[in-house]
Short mmCIF file of C-alpha atoms in Angstrom, two decimals:
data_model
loop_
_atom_site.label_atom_id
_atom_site.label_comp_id
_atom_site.label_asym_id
_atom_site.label_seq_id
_atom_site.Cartn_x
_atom_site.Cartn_y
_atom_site.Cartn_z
CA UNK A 863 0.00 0.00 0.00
CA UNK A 864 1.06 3.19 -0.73
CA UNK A 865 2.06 5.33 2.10
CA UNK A 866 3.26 9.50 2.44
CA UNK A 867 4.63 9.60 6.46
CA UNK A 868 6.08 13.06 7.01
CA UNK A 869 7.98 13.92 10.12
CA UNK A 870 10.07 17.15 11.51
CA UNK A 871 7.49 19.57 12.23
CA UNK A 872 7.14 21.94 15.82
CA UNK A 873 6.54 25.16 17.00
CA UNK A 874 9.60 27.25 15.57
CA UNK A 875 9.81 31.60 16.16
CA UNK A 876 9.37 34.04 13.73
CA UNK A 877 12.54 34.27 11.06
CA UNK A 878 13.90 30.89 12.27
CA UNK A 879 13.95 27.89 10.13
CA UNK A 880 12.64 24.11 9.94
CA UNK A 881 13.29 21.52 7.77
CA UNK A 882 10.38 18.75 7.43
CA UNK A 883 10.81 15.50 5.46
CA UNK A 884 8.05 13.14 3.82
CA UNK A 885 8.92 9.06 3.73
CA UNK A 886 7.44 7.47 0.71
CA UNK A 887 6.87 3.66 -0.08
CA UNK A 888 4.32 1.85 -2.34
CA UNK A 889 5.31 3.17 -5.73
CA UNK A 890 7.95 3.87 -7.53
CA UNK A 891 9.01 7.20 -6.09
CA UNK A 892 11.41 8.40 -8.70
CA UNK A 893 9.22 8.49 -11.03
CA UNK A 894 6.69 10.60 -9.37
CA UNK A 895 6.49 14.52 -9.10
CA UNK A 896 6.28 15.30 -4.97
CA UNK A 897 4.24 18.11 -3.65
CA UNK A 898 3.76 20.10 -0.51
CA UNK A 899 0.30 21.45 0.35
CA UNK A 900 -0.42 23.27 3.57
CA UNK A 901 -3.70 23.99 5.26
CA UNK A 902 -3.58 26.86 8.10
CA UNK A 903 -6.35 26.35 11.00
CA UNK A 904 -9.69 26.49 9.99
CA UNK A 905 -8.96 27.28 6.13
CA UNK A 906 -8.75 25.91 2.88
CA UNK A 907 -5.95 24.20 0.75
CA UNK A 908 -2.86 26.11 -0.58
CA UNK A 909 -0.02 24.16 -2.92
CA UNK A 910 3.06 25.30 -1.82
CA UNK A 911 6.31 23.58 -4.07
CA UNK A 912 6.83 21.22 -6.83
CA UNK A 913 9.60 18.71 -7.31
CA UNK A 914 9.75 16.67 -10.47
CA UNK A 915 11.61 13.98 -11.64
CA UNK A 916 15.08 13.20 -13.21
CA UNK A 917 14.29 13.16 -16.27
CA UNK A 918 12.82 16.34 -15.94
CA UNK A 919 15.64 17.52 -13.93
CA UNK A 920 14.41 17.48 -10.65
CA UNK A 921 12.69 21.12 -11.77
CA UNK A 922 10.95 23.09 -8.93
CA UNK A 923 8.32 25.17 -8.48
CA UNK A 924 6.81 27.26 -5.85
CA UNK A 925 4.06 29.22 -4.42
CA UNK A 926 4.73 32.91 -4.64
CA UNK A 927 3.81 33.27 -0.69
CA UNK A 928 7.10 30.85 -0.17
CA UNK A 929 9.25 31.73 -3.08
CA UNK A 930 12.85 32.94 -1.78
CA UNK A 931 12.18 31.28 1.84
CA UNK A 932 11.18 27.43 0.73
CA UNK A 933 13.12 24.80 -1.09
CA UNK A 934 11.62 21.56 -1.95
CA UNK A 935 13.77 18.42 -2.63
CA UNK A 936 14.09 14.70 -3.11
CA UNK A 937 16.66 12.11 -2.11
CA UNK A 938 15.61 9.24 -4.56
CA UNK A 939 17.85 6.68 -3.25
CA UNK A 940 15.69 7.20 -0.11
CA UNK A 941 12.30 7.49 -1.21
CA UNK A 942 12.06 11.15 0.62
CA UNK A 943 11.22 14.51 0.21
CA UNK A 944 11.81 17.56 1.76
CA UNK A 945 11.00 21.03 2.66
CA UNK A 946 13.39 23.50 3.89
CA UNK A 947 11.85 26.44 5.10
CA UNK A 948 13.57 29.48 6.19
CA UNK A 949 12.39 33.13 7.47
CA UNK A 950 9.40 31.58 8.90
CA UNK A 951 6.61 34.22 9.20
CA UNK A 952 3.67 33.63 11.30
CA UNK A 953 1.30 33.11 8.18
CA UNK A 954 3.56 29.97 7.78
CA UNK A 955 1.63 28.29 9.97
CA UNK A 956 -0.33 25.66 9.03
CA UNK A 957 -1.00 21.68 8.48
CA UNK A 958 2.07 20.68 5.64
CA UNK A 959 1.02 17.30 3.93
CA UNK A 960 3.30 15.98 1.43
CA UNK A 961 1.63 14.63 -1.80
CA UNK A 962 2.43 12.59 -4.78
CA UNK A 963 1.92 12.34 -8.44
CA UNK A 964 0.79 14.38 -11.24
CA UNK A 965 -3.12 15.19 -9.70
CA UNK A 966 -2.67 14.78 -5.97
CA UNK A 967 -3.12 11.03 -6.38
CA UNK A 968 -1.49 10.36 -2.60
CA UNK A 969 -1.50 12.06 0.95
CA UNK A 970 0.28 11.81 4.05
CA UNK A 971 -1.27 12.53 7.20
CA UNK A 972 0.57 15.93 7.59
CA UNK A 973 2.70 17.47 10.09
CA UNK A 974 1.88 20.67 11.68
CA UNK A 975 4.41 23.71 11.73
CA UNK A 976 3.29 26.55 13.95
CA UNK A 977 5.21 29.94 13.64
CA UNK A 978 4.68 32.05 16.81
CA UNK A 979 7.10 34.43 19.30
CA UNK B 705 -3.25 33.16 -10.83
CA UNK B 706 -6.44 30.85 -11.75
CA UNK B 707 -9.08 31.22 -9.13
CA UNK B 708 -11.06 28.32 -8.60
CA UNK B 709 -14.69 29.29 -7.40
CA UNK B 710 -16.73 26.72 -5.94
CA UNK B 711 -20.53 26.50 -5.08
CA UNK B 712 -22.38 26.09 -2.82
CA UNK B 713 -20.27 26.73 -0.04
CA UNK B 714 -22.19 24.11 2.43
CA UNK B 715 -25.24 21.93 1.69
CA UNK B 716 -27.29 19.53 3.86
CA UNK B 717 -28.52 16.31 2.36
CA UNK B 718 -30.91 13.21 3.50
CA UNK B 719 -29.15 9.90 3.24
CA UNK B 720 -30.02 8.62 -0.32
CA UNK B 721 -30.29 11.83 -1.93
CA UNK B 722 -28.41 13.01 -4.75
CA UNK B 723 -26.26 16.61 -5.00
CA UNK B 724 -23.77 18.33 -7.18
CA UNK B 725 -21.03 20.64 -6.49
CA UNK B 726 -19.93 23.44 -8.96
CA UNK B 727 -16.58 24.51 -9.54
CA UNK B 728 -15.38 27.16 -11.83
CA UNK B 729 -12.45 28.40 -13.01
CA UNK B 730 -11.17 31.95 -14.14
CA UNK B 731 -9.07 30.33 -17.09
CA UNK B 732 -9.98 27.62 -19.23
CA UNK B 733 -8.18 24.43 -17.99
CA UNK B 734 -7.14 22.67 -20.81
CA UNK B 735 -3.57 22.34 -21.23
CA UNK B 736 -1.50 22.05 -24.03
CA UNK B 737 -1.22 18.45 -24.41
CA UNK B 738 -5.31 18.77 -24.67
CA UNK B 739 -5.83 17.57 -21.36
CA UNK B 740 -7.78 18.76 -18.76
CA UNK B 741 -6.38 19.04 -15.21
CA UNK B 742 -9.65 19.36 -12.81
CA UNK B 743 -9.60 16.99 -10.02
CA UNK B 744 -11.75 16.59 -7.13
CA UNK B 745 -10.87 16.10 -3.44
CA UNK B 746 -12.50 15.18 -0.28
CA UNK B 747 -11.08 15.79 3.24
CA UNK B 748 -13.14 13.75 5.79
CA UNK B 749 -13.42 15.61 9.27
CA UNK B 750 -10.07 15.03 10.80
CA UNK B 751 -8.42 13.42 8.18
CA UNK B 752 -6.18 14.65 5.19
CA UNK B 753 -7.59 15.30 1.56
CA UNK B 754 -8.18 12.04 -0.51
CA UNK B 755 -8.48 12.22 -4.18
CA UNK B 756 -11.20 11.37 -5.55
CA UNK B 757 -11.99 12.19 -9.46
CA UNK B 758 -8.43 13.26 -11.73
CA UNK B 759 -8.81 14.98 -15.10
CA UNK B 760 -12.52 15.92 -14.88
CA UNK B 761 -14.36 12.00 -14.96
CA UNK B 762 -11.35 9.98 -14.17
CA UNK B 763 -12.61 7.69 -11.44
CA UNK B 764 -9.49 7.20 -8.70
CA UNK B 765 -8.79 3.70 -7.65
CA UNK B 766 -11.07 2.53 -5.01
CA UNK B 767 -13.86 5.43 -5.12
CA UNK B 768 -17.29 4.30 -5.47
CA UNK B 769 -19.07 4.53 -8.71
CA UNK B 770 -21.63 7.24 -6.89
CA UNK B 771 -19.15 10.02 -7.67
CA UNK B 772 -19.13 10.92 -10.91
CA UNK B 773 -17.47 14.16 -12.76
CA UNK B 774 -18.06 16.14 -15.56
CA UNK B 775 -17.73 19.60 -17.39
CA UNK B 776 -14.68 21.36 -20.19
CA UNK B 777 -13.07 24.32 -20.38
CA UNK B 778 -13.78 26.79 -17.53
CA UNK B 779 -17.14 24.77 -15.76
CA UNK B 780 -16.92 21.77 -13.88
CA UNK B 781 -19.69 19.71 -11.72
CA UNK B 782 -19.32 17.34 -9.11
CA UNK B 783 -22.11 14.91 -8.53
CA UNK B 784 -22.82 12.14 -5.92
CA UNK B 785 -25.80 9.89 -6.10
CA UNK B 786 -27.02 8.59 -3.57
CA UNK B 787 -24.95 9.97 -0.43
CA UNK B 788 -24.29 7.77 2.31
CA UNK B 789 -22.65 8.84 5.65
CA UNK B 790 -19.37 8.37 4.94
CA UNK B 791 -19.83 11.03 2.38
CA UNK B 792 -19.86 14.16 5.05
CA UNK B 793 -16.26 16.76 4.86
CA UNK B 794 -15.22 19.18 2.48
CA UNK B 795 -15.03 18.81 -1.30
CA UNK B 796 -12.55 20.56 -3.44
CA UNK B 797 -11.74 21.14 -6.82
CA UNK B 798 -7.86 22.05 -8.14
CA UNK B 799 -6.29 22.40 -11.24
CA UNK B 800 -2.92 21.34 -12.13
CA UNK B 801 -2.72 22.86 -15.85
CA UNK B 802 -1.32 26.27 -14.33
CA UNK B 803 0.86 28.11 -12.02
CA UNK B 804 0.33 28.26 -9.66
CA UNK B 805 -1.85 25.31 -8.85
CA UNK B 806 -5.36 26.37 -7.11
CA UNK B 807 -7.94 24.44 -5.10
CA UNK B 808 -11.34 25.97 -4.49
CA UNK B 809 -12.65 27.12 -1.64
CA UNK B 810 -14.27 23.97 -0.71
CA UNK B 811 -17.78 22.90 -0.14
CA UNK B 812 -19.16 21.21 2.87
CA UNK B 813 -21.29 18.97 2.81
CA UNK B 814 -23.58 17.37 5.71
CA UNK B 815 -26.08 14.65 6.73
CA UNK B 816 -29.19 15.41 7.62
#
């Protein structure tokens, strides 16, 4: 069965930085593009980053709220992906599930990240 | 960036009944390749997001045959036939033909 686990997440202050990590098994990882999605308290979805394959040169894309701050990446030998995020801002807060595939075919069970002085 | 717009925003049904959810979208959705990126998600109370329909009618793998999806270009529908209880959380629709890639709003839906 295919499973998404992601781990690393905590209560971090403003401008600091946190690193979360997704554990994937079930499919063949390396050939799927790996997402991040977040969902703050109470609201709605918002895609974050984009990692795609090799063959497409591990290309990445990003949200415009976490552009500069976030970088998404993948350690195919290890089934994982991560998220580095940096300058955390209080609006960072929020659920972070890590997804997989070209139309959000998987999810983990997320991993919350709270921002707050 | 494409904004999804999704209606109604909540809706109460009986067991058994049928309903469809709306979702629209500021840009047509069809992609180069002449594929349509709409998909449809459901996050049960407490739980993460599951997909359930990819590229507008594409059935995922284990859903039951009462969700069904439809619509082109810019207008998409949702429909479920006869809802059971399992049914109840939010729906959403996203598109992965642009980016940024946008989910609507969501639409909640409960038992009666």
């Amino acid at each position: 069965a295919v499973q998404l686990v992601e781990s690393g997440g905590g209560l971090v202050q403003p401008k600091e930085s946190l690193k979360i990590s997704c554990a994937a098994s079930g499919f063949t990882f390396s050939n799927a593009a790996m997402y991040w999605v977040r969902q703050a308290p109470g609201k709605g979805l918002e895609w974050v980053a984009r990692i795609r394959t090799k063959p497409n040169n591990y290309a990445t894309y990003y949200a415009d709220s976490v552009k500069g701050r976030f970088t998404i990446s993948r350690d195919d030998s290890k089934s994982m992906v991560y998220l580095q995020m940096d300058n955390l801002k209080t609006e960072d807060t929020a659920m972070y599930y890590c997804t997989a595939a070209g139309s959000f075919d998987y999810w983990g069970q997320g991993v919350m990240v709270t921002v707050s002085s | 960036d494409v904004v999804m717009t999704q209606t109604p925003p909540s809706l109460s049904v009986a067991i058994g009944q049928s309903v469809s959810i709306s979702c629209k979208s500021s840009q047509s959705l069809v992609y180069s390749d002449g594929k349509t990126y709409l998909h449809w998600l459901l996050q049960s109370p407490g739980r993460s997001p599951k997909r359930l329909i990819y590229q507008v009618s594409n059935l995922g793998s284990g859903v039951p045959d009462r969700f069904s999806g439809t619509g082109s270009q810019k207008d998409f529908t949702l429909k479920i036939s006869r809802v059971e209880a399992e049914d109840l959380g939010v729906y959403y629709c996203a598109q992965t033909t642009h980016f940024p890639f946008t989910f609507g709003s969501g639409t909640k839906l409960e038992i009666k």
